[in-house]
PDB file of C-alpha atoms in Angstrom:
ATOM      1  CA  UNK A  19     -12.264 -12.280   7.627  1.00  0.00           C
ATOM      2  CA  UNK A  20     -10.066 -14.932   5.223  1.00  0.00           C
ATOM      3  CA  UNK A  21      -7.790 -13.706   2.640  1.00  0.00           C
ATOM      4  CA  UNK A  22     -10.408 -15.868   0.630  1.00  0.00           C
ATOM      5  CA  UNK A  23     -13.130 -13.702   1.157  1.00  0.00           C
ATOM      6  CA  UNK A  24     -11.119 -10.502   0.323  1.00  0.00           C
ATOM      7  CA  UNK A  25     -10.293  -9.031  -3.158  1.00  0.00           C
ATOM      8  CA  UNK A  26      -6.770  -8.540  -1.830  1.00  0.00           C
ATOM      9  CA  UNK A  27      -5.155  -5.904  -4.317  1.00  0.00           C
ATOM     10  CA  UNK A  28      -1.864  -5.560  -4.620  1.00  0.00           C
ATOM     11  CA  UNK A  29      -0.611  -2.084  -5.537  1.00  0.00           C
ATOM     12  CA  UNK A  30       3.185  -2.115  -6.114  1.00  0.00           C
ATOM     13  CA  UNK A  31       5.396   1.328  -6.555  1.00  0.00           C
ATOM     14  CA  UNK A  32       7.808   2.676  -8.337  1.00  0.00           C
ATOM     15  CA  UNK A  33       9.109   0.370 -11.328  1.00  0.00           C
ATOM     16  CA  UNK A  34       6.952  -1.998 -10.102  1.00  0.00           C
ATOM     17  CA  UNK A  35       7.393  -5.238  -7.910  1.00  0.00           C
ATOM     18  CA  UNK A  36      10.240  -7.693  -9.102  1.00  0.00           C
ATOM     19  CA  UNK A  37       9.311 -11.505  -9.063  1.00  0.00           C
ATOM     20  CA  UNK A  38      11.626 -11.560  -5.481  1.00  0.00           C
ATOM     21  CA  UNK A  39       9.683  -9.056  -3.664  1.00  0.00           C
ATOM     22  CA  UNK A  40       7.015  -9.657  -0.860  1.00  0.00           C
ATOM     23  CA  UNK A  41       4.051  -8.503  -2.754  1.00  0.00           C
ATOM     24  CA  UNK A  42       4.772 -10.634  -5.536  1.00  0.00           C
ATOM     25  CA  UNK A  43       5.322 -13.451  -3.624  1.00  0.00           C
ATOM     26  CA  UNK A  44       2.254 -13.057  -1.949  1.00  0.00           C
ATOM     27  CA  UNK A  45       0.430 -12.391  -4.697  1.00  0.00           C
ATOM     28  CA  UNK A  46       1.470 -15.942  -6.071  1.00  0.00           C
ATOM     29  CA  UNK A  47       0.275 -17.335  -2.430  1.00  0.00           C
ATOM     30  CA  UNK A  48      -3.166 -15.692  -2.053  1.00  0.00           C
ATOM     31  CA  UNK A  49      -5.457 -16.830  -4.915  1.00  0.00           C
ATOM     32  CA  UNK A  50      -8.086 -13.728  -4.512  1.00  0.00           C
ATOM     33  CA  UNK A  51      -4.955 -11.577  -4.808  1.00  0.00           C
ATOM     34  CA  UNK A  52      -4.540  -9.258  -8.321  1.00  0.00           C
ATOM     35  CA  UNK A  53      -1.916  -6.478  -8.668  1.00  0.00           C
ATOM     36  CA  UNK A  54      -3.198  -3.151  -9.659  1.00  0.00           C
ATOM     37  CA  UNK A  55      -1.212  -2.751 -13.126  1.00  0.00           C
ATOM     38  CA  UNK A  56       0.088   0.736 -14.309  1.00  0.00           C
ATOM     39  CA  UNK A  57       0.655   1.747 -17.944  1.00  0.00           C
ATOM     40  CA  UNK A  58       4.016   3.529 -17.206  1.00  0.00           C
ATOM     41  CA  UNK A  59       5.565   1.893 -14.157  1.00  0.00           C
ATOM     42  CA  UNK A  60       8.879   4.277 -14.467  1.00  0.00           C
ATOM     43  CA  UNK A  61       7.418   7.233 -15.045  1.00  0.00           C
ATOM     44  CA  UNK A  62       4.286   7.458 -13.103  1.00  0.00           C
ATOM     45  CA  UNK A  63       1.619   9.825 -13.723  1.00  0.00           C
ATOM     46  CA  UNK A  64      -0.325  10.756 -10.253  1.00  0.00           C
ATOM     47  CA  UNK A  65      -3.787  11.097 -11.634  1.00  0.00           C
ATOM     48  CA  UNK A  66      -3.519   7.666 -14.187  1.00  0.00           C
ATOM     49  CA  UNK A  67      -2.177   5.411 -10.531  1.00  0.00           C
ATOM     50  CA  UNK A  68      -4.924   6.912  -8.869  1.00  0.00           C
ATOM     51  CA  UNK A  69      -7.445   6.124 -11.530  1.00  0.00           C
ATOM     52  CA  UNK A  70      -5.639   2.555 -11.886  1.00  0.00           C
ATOM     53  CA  UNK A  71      -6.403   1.634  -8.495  1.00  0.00           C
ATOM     54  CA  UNK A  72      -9.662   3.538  -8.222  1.00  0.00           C
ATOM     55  CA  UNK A  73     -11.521   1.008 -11.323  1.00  0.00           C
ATOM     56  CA  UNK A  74      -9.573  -1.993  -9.402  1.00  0.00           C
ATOM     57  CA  UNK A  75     -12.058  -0.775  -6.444  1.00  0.00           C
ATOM     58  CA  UNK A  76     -15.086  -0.350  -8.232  1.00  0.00           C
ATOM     59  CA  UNK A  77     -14.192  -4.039 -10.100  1.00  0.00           C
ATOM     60  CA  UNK A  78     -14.368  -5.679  -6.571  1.00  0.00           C
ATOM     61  CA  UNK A  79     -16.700  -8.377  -6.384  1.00  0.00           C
ATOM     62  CA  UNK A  80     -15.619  -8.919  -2.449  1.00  0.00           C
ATOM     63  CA  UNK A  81     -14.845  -7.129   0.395  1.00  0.00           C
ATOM     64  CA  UNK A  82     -11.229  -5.064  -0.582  1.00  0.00           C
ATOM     65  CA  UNK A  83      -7.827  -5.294   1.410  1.00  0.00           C
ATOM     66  CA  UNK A  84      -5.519  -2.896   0.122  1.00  0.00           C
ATOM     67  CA  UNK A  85      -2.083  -3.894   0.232  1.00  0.00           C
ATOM     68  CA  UNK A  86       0.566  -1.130  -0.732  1.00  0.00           C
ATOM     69  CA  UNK A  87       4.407  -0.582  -1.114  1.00  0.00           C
ATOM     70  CA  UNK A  88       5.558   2.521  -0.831  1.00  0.00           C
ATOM     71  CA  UNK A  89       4.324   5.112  -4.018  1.00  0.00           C
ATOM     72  CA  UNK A  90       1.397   2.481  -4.047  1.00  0.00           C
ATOM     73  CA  UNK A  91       0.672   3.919  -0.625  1.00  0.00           C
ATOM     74  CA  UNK A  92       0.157   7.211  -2.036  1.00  0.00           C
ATOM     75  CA  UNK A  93      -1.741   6.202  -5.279  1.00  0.00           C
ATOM     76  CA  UNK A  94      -3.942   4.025  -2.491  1.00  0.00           C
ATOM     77  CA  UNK A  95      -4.494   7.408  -0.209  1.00  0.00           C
ATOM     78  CA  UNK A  96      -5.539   8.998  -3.025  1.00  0.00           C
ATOM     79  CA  UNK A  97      -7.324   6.939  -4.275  1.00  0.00           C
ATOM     80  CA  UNK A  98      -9.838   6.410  -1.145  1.00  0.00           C
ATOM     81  CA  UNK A  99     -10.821  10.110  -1.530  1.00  0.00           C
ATOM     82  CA  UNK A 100     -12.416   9.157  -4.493  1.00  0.00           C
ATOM     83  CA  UNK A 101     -13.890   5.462  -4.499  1.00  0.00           C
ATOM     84  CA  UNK A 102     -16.491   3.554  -3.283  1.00  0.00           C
ATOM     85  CA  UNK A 103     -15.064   2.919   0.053  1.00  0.00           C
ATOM     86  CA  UNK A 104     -17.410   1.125   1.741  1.00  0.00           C
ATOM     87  CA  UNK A 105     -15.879  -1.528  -0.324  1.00  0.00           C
ATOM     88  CA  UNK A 106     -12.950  -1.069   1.493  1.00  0.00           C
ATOM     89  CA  UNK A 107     -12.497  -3.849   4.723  1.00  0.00           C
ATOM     90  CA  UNK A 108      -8.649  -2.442   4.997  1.00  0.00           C
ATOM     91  CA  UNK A 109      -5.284  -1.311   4.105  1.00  0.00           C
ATOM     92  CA  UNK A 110      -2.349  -2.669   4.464  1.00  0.00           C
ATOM     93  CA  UNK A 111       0.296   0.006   3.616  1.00  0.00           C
ATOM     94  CA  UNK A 112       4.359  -0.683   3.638  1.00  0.00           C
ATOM     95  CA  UNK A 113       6.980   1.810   3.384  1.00  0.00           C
ATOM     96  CA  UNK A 114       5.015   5.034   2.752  1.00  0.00           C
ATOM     97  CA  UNK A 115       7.894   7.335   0.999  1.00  0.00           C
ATOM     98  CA  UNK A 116       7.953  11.306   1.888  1.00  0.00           C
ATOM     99  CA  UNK A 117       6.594  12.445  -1.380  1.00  0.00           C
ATOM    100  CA  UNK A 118       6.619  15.939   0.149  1.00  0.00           C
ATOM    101  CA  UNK A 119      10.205  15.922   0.712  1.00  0.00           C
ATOM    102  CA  UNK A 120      12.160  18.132  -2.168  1.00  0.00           C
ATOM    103  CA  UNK A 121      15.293  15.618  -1.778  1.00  0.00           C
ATOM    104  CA  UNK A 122      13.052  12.385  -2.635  1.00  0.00           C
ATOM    105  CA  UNK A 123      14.318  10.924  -6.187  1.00  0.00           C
ATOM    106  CA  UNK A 124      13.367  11.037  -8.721  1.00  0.00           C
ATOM    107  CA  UNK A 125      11.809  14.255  -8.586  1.00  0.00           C
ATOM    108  CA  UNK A 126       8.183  13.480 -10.392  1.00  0.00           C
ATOM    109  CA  UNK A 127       7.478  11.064  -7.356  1.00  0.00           C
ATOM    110  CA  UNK A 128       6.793  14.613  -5.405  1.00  0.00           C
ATOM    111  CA  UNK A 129       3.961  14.987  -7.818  1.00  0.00           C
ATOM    112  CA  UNK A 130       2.297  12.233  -5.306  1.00  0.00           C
ATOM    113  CA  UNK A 131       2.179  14.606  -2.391  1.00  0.00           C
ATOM    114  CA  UNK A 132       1.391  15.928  -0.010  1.00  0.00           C
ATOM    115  CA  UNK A 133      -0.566  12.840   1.333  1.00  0.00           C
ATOM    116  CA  UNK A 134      -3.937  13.397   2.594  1.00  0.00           C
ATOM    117  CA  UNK A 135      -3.908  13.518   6.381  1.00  0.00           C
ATOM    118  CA  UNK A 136      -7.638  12.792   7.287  1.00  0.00           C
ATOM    119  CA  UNK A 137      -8.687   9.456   9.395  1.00  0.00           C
ATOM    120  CA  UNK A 138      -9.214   6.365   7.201  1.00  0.00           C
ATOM    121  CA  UNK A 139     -12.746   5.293   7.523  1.00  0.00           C
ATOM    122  CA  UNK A 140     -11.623   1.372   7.858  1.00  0.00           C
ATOM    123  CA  UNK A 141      -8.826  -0.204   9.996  1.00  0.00           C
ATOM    124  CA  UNK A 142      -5.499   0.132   8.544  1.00  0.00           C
ATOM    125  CA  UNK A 143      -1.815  -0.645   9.208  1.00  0.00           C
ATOM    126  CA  UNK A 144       1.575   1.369   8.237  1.00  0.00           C
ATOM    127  CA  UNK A 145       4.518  -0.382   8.635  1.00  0.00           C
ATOM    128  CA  UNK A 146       7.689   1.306   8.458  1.00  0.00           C
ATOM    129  CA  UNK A 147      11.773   1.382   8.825  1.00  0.00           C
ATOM    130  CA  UNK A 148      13.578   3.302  10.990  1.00  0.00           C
ATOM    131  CA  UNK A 149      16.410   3.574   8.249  1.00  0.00           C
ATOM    132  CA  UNK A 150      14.120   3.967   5.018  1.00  0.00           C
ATOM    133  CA  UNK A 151      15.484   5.926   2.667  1.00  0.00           C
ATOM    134  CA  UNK A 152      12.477   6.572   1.012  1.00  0.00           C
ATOM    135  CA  UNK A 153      10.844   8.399   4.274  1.00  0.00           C
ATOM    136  CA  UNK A 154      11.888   9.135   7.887  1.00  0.00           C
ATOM    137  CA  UNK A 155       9.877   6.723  10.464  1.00  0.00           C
ATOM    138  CA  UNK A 156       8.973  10.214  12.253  1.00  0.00           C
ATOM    139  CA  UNK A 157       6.931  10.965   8.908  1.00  0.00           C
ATOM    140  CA  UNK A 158       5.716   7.490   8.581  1.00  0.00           C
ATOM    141  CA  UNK A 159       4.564   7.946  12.327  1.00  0.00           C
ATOM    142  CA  UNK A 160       2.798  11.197  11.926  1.00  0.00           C
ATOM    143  CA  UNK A 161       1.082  10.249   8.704  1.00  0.00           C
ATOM    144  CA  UNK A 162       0.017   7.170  10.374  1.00  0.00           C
ATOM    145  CA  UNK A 163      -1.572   9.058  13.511  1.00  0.00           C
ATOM    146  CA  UNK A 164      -3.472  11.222  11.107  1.00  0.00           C
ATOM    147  CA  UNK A 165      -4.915   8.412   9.160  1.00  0.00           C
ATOM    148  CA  UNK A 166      -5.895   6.509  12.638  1.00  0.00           C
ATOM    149  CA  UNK A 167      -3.674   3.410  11.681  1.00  0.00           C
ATOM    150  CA  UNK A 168      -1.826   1.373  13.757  1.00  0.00           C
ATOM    151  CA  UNK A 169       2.363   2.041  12.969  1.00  0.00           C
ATOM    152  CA  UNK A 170       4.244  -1.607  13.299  1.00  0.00           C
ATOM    153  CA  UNK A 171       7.853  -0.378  14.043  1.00  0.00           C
ATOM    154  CA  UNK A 172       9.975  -2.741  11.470  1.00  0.00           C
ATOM    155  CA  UNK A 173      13.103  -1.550  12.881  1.00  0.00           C
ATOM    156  CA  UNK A 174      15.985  -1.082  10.572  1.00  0.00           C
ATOM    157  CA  UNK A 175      14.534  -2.811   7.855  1.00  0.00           C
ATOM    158  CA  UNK A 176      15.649  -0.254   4.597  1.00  0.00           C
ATOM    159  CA  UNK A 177      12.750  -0.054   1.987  1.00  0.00           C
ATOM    160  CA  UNK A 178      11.170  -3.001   3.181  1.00  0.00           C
ATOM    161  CA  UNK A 179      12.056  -4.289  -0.324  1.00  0.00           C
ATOM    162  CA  UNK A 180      13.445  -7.350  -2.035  1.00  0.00           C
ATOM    163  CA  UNK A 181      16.760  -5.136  -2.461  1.00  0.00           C
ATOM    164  CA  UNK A 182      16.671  -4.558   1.383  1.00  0.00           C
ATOM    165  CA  UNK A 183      16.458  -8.544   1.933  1.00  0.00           C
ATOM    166  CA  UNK A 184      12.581  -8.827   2.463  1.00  0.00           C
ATOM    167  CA  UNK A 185      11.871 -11.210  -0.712  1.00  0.00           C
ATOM    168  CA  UNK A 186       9.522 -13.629   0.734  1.00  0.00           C
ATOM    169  CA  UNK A 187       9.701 -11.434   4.258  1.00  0.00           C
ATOM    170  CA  UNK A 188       7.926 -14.259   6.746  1.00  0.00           C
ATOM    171  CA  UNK A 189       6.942 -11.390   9.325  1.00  0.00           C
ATOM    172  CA  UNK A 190       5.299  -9.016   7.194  1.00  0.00           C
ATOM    173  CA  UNK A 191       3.281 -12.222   5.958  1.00  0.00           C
ATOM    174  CA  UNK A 192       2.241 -13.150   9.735  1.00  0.00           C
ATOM    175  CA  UNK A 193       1.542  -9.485  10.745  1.00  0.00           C
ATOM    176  CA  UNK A 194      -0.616  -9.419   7.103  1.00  0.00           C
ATOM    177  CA  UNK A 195      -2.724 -12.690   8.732  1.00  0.00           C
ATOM    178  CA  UNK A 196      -3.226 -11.539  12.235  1.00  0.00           C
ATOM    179  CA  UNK A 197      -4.408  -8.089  10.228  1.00  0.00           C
ATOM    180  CA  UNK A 198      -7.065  -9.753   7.746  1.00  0.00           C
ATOM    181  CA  UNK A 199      -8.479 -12.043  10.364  1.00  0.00           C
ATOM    182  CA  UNK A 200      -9.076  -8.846  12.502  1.00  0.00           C
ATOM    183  CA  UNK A 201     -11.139  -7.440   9.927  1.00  0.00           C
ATOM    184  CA  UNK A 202     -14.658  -7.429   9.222  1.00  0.00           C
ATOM    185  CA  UNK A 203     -17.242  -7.310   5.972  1.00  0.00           C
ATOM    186  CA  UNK A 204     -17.603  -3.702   5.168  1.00  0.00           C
ATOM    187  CA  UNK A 205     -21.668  -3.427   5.571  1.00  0.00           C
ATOM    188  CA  UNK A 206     -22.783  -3.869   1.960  1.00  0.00           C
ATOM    189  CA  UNK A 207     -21.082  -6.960   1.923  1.00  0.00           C
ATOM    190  CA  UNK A 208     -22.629  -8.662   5.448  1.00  0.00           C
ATOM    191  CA  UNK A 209     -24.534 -11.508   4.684  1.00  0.00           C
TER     192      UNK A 209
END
């Protein structure tokens, strides 16, 4: 599949994506790209994110790519328990934080956990840090196994964030390509 041919949505975390972070950038790059906006960015409510990015779904005129940072992973799990997801072609998910972990700050991001642990019923990707910390790569790595996605190992890569140097990060962008052109129309959408 091309990006073109995807509704690629972009579901930032906590506070939101800066104008220097990856998913902005890309976002900017990929014209069928949209980010999934929140009403309260710095506060967030589980149930209003998951709604959020649940209407995004059912708005999808194309195929869907998920593409997540790190609470958007967990409004995105959450979400796919209750969408339409044979919409969904994949999901691209960065940096998923431990939401089940009391020491995670602030404290109302635990209201995100635990994550759902069954198989994804699409291809996905995780790609994590060994030195998040946001989440443990031995979390990251389990959670991935459960949900049938491949883990990419980013090394020591911090929060995979514009604070962590990844602004317009060049290798999550050419893992992202290999990743869409792997994947194929979800059957309602084969021509």
């Amino acid at each position: 599949m091309k990006a073109s041919e995807a509704d690629i949505l972009i579901i930032p975390g906590y506070t939101n994506s800066g104008p220097d972070h990856w998913q902005s950038r890309w976002e900017g790059k990929l014209s069928s790209a949209r980010r999934v906006e929140q009403a309260e960015w710095s506060k967030p409510v589980r149930e209003d994110w998951v709604r959020r990015v649940v209407e995004e779904i059912a708005a999808a005129e194309k195929p869907v790519v998920l593409v997540a940072h790190s609470l958007g992973v967990a409004a995105a799990i959450h979400a796919i328990a209750e969408a339409d997801h044979g919409k969904i072609a994949g999901a691209f998910l960065v940096a998923p934080p431990d939401v089940a972990n009391p020491q995670i700050r602030p404290k109302h991001l635990m209201s995100f956990g635990p994550y759902p642990r069954t198989p994804l019923p699409f291809p996905s990707l995780v790609v994590a840090s060994r030195n998040d910390p946001f989440g443990a790569f031995e979390q990251a790595e389990a959670i991935a196994a459960d949900w049938g996605a491949l883990l990419v190992d980013a090394g020591e890569s911090g929060h995979l964030n514009s604070e962590s140097g990844h602004g317009p990060w060049p290798e999550g962008s050419m893992v992202f390509a290999k990743f869409i052109s792997q994947l194929e129309k979800p059957a309602g959408f084969a021509p």
